Coordinates of C-alpha atoms in Angstrom, one line a residue:
M1 CA -81.5 6.5 52.0
K2 CA -83.8 10.2 52.6
A3 CA -86.8 10.1 51.3
A4 CA -90.1 13.1 51.3
C5 CA -93.1 10.8 53.4
V6 CA -96.5 11.0 53.9
R7 CA -98.0 9.3 56.9
R8 CA -101.5 10.5 56.8
T9 CA -103.3 12.2 54.0
G10 CA -103.5 16.2 54.4
A11 CA -102.0 19.3 53.5
P12 CA -99.0 19.5 51.6
D13 CA -97.4 19.8 55.1
V14 CA -97.9 16.2 55.8
I15 CA -94.8 15.3 53.2
Q16 CA -92.2 14.9 55.9
I17 CA -88.4 14.3 55.3
E18 CA -87.7 11.2 57.2
D19 CA -84.4 8.2 56.5
V20 CA -85.4 5.6 56.2
P21 CA -84.4 2.3 54.8
S22 CA -83.4 1.6 51.2
P23 CA -85.5 -0.5 49.1
Q24 CA -84.3 -4.2 47.7
A25 CA -84.7 -5.4 43.5
G26 CA -88.2 -8.0 44.2
P27 CA -88.2 -9.8 40.9
G28 CA -88.1 -7.7 37.5
Q29 CA -87.3 -4.6 39.7
I30 CA -84.3 -2.6 39.2
V31 CA -83.4 -0.4 42.0
I32 CA -83.2 3.6 40.6
D33 CA -80.3 6.3 42.0
V34 CA -82.9 8.9 41.7
E35 CA -82.0 12.0 40.6
A36 CA -85.3 13.7 39.4
A37 CA -88.9 13.4 39.8
S38 CA -91.4 15.6 39.2
V39 CA -95.0 17.2 40.7
N40 CA -98.5 16.6 38.4
P41 CA -101.7 17.6 40.4
I42 CA -102.4 13.7 40.8
D43 CA -100.1 13.3 43.4
T44 CA -101.7 16.5 45.1
Y45 CA -105.4 15.0 45.0
V46 CA -103.8 10.8 46.8
R47 CA -101.7 13.3 48.8
S48 CA -104.8 15.2 50.0
G49 CA -106.5 12.7 50.0
V50 CA -109.3 13.9 47.2
I51 CA -108.4 10.8 45.8
A52 CA -109.2 8.0 48.0
A53 CA -106.1 5.4 47.1
E54 CA -104.3 1.8 49.0
L55 CA -101.5 3.4 50.7
P56 CA -97.6 1.8 51.4
A57 CA -96.8 2.7 54.9
P58 CA -95.5 5.0 54.9
Y59 CA -95.7 6.4 51.4
F60 CA -93.6 8.4 48.9
P61 CA -95.6 11.4 47.0
G62 CA -94.8 11.2 42.8
C63 CA -95.2 9.6 39.6
D64 CA -92.2 10.2 37.7
A65 CA -88.3 9.3 38.0
A66 CA -85.4 9.7 36.5
G67 CA -81.8 8.6 37.6
T68 CA -79.0 5.6 37.2
V69 CA -79.7 1.6 37.8
A70 CA -78.6 0.9 40.8
A71 CA -79.7 -3.2 41.4
L72 CA -80.6 -5.4 39.3
G73 CA -83.8 -7.9 40.4
D74 CA -84.2 -11.6 38.9
G75 CA -85.6 -11.9 35.4
V76 CA -84.5 -8.4 34.2
K77 CA -82.7 -8.1 31.1
D78 CA -83.3 -4.9 29.7
F79 CA -81.2 -2.7 32.0
K80 CA -77.7 -3.1 33.9
V81 CA -76.3 -1.7 36.3
G82 CA -75.6 2.1 35.7
D83 CA -77.5 2.2 32.6
R84 CA -79.6 5.5 32.8
V85 CA -82.9 5.1 32.8
W86 CA -86.3 7.1 33.5
C87 CA -90.4 5.3 34.9
T88 CA -93.4 6.9 35.2
N89 CA -97.4 5.3 36.6
Q90 CA -95.9 4.9 40.0
G91 CA -97.2 6.3 43.7
L92 CA -100.8 4.6 42.3
V93 CA -102.4 1.7 42.6
G94 CA -100.7 0.4 45.6
R95 CA -97.3 1.1 43.9
Q96 CA -94.8 3.3 45.9
G97 CA -94.3 6.8 44.9
T98 CA -90.9 8.5 43.6
F99 CA -90.0 11.3 45.9
A100 CA -87.3 9.1 47.9
Q101 CA -82.9 9.3 47.0
Q102 CA -83.7 4.6 45.6
I103 CA -86.8 3.5 44.6
A104 CA -87.9 0.1 43.5
V105 CA -89.9 -0.5 40.0
D106 CA -91.0 -3.0 38.1
A107 CA -89.0 -3.4 34.9
Q108 CA -92.4 -3.2 33.1
W109 CA -92.7 0.6 33.2
C110 CA -89.4 2.2 33.0
Y111 CA -87.0 3.6 29.8
P112 CA -84.2 4.4 28.9
T113 CA -83.1 7.3 28.7
P114 CA -81.4 9.1 25.4
D115 CA -78.2 10.4 26.5
S116 CA -79.1 14.2 24.8
V117 CA -81.3 13.9 27.9
T118 CA -80.5 15.2 31.1
S119 CA -83.2 13.3 34.0
D120 CA -84.6 17.0 34.8
E121 CA -86.0 16.8 31.3
I122 CA -87.4 13.4 30.6
A123 CA -88.6 12.9 34.0
S124 CA -90.8 16.8 33.3
V125 CA -91.8 14.4 30.6
A126 CA -92.7 11.6 32.1
L127 CA -96.5 11.8 32.7
V128 CA -97.6 14.3 30.9
G129 CA -96.0 13.2 27.4
I130 CA -97.4 9.6 27.9
T131 CA -100.6 11.6 28.5
A132 CA -100.7 13.2 25.3
H133 CA -99.4 10.4 22.9
L134 CA -102.1 8.1 24.4
G135 CA -105.0 10.7 23.9
L136 CA -103.7 11.6 20.1
F137 CA -102.9 8.3 18.6
R138 CA -104.7 5.4 20.9
E139 CA -107.8 7.7 21.0
A140 CA -108.0 10.4 19.0
H141 CA -105.9 8.1 16.4
L142 CA -104.6 12.3 15.4
E143 CA -103.5 12.6 11.4
P144 CA -101.8 14.4 9.0
G145 CA -103.8 18.0 7.8
E146 CA -106.1 17.1 10.9
T147 CA -106.8 20.8 12.8
V148 CA -106.2 19.9 17.1
L149 CA -108.1 22.7 19.4
V150 CA -105.5 22.6 22.5
I151 CA -106.9 24.3 26.1
G152 CA -104.4 25.3 27.3
G153 CA -101.3 24.7 25.6
S154 CA -98.7 26.5 28.3
G155 CA -99.1 23.8 30.4
G156 CA -97.6 20.5 31.3
V157 CA -100.3 18.2 28.8
G158 CA -101.2 21.4 27.0
S159 CA -97.9 21.7 25.4
M160 CA -96.8 18.2 24.9
V161 CA -100.0 18.2 22.9
V162 CA -98.7 21.5 21.3
Q163 CA -95.9 19.2 20.7
M164 CA -96.3 16.1 19.3
A165 CA -99.8 17.2 17.3
K166 CA -97.2 19.7 15.1
I167 CA -94.6 16.5 15.1
A168 CA -98.2 14.3 13.7
G169 CA -98.5 17.2 10.9
A170 CA -101.7 18.8 12.6
T171 CA -102.6 22.8 12.9
V172 CA -102.8 23.2 16.4
I173 CA -104.7 26.0 17.6
T174 CA -105.2 27.0 22.0
T175 CA -105.9 28.8 24.2
A176 CA -103.2 31.2 27.4
G177 CA -104.3 32.7 30.2
S178 CA -101.9 36.0 29.3
D179 CA -99.6 36.9 26.7
E180 CA -96.7 35.3 28.3
K181 CA -98.4 31.8 28.3
A182 CA -99.7 32.8 24.8
Q183 CA -96.1 33.6 24.2
R184 CA -94.7 30.0 25.7
A185 CA -96.9 28.2 23.7
A186 CA -96.2 29.6 20.8
D187 CA -92.8 28.9 21.3
Y188 CA -93.7 25.0 21.2
G189 CA -95.5 25.1 17.8
A190 CA -98.9 26.5 18.4
D191 CA -100.3 28.0 14.9
V192 CA -103.3 29.5 16.8
V193 CA -102.6 31.1 19.7
I194 CA -106.3 32.1 21.6
N195 CA -105.5 34.6 24.7
Y196 CA -108.8 33.9 26.6
Q197 CA -108.6 36.7 28.7
K198 CA -108.6 39.3 25.3
Q199 CA -111.0 37.1 22.9
S200 CA -113.8 34.6 22.7
I201 CA -112.0 30.7 22.7
T202 CA -115.2 30.3 20.3
E203 CA -115.2 33.1 17.8
A204 CA -111.0 33.0 17.7
V205 CA -111.6 28.9 16.7
M206 CA -114.6 29.6 14.2
Q207 CA -112.3 32.2 12.5
A208 CA -109.2 30.0 12.3
A209 CA -111.5 26.5 11.5
P210 CA -114.4 27.1 9.6
A211 CA -115.0 24.1 9.1
G212 CA -114.4 23.2 13.2
V213 CA -111.7 20.8 14.5
N214 CA -111.0 17.4 14.1
V215 CA -110.1 17.1 17.6
M216 CA -110.5 19.2 21.0
W217 CA -108.3 18.1 23.9
E218 CA -109.5 19.9 27.1
T219 CA -107.9 20.5 30.3
R220 CA -110.5 22.8 32.4
R221 CA -112.2 20.9 35.0
E222 CA -115.7 22.4 33.9
P223 CA -116.2 20.9 30.6
D224 CA -118.8 23.7 28.1
F225 CA -119.5 20.5 26.2
D226 CA -121.9 23.5 24.3
A227 CA -119.3 25.3 23.3
A228 CA -117.2 22.4 22.3
V229 CA -119.5 20.6 20.0
G230 CA -120.4 23.6 18.4
M231 CA -116.7 23.0 17.7
L232 CA -115.7 20.7 16.7
A233 CA -116.4 19.1 12.6
E234 CA -118.1 16.6 11.4
R235 CA -116.2 13.1 13.2
G236 CA -114.3 15.7 15.6
R237 CA -113.2 14.1 19.1
M238 CA -113.3 15.8 22.0
I239 CA -110.2 14.3 24.1
L240 CA -111.5 14.5 28.7
M241 CA -108.7 14.3 31.1
A242 CA -109.8 17.0 34.0
G243 CA -113.0 17.7 35.4
R244 CA -113.4 14.5 37.7
D245 CA -116.4 16.1 39.9
A246 CA -117.9 17.8 36.7
R247 CA -121.7 17.4 36.4
P248 CA -121.8 19.7 33.2
E249 CA -124.8 19.7 30.5
F250 CA -125.0 17.6 27.5
P251 CA -125.8 18.4 23.8
V252 CA -127.1 15.0 23.0
G253 CA -128.1 15.8 19.4
P254 CA -125.7 17.7 18.0
F255 CA -123.4 15.0 19.0
Y256 CA -124.6 12.5 17.2
V257 CA -125.5 14.6 14.4
K258 CA -122.2 15.1 13.9
E259 CA -121.0 12.1 14.3
C260 CA -118.5 13.2 17.4
S261 CA -116.9 10.9 19.9
L262 CA -116.4 11.6 23.8
H263 CA -112.8 10.1 25.2
G264 CA -112.5 9.9 28.0
F265 CA -108.9 8.5 29.2
V266 CA -106.4 7.8 32.6
M267 CA -103.1 6.9 31.9
F268 CA -102.3 5.0 34.8
K269 CA -105.0 2.5 33.6
G270 CA -102.5 2.0 30.3
T271 CA -101.1 -1.6 29.1
P272 CA -97.3 -2.0 29.7
L273 CA -97.1 -2.1 25.7
E274 CA -99.0 0.6 25.3
L275 CA -97.1 3.0 27.4
R276 CA -93.7 1.1 26.0
K277 CA -94.7 2.1 23.1
A278 CA -95.4 6.2 24.1
A279 CA -92.2 5.7 25.8
D280 CA -90.1 5.0 22.7
Q281 CA -91.4 7.4 20.2
I282 CA -91.1 10.3 23.2
N283 CA -87.2 8.7 23.7
Q284 CA -86.9 9.6 19.7
W285 CA -88.5 12.9 19.7
M286 CA -86.6 14.4 22.5
D287 CA -83.4 13.0 20.9
D288 CA -84.0 14.6 17.8
G289 CA -84.7 17.7 19.4
R290 CA -88.5 18.0 18.3
L291 CA -89.9 17.6 21.7
K292 CA -89.5 19.7 24.4
A293 CA -89.5 19.7 27.9
N294 CA -91.3 22.5 29.7
I295 CA -90.1 23.2 32.5
G296 CA -91.1 25.6 34.9
A297 CA -90.4 25.2 38.4
T298 CA -87.1 23.4 40.5
F299 CA -87.4 22.6 44.3
P300 CA -84.8 20.2 46.1
L301 CA -86.5 17.1 47.7
Q302 CA -86.3 18.8 50.9
Q303 CA -89.1 21.7 49.9
A304 CA -90.9 18.8 48.6
A305 CA -93.5 20.3 50.5
E306 CA -93.5 23.8 49.3
A307 CA -93.4 22.3 45.2
H308 CA -96.8 20.2 46.4
R309 CA -98.2 23.3 47.9
L310 CA -97.1 25.2 43.9
Q311 CA -98.7 22.9 42.0
E312 CA -102.3 22.4 44.6
E313 CA -102.5 26.6 44.8
A314 CA -102.1 26.4 40.6
T315 CA -104.5 23.6 39.7
L316 CA -107.6 23.5 41.9
H317 CA -106.9 27.4 42.8
G318 CA -105.7 29.3 39.9
K319 CA -103.1 31.2 41.7
G320 CA -99.9 32.3 41.5
N321 CA -97.7 32.5 37.8
L322 CA -96.9 28.4 37.4
T323 CA -96.1 28.0 33.7
G324 CA -94.9 23.6 33.0
K325 CA -93.7 21.0 35.1
I326 CA -92.5 20.9 38.7
V327 CA -89.0 19.1 39.1
V328 CA -87.8 17.6 42.2
K329 CA -84.2 17.3 42.5
V330 CA -83.1 14.4 44.7

């Protein structure tokens, strides 16, 4: 089979398309004929070596995939050959990635794909959707009627947070860096969109929510905790999912006097049960049309290196016009 292979960490060009043996389903695994995969920022960190990781040899990049079941390992009872499925949480902690024509995945990380949803759509939603769900509901315990501030509401995770918060009955304030991205965030349901090139985020948030926001979702690599605590309401919750190397100052006094809480998490440390609960709700919301994919670019498997380059430019260098997720069609 064909696969995008990484045999040493480095720039996107280390990704090479190779012929490799097809996988076999081990106990508790299914083999998936992959139709679509997607690119996440963490994929570029692992491929480049920014995050040290124990990798198979060769290593296929990619956390997410969607396709059909080709074979079942011993003990698998929830799927049958021919089922449409999707998966996430691959390519991490020693697991093989998804940029290949076939992949063998532990069934506990796999979920049925609704008939009304395409493989491209569900692959693009997989990791970012589960990340948004875990942050909003497992960590922040979002309640109907609360106000959520999402930094970057047109991006991969941000667009999921905007939509899920609206589904949960929250008022959503978000930010964007251009009129085009602002319109996209509004299309996903945001009640207030702040173009931070034209407005002060803090001033606009306090105008829209004078008592502060109940939940703030921070996606920037350099969080500003002084501004964040100033915008949080009493008992506000702040969600962190970026800024691995950041060491910002922290306003301890205002934070604890407001009884705020800070939640840092990574989805790949979620348990199979936690991820399945999120996946089941994502499937339901996508099937009934309330949760929509946010696809910004599509590449064939043969251009996996170009897909990584585009993601890296957007994530690390703030270049290009990427809005949403990159899908790789296999």
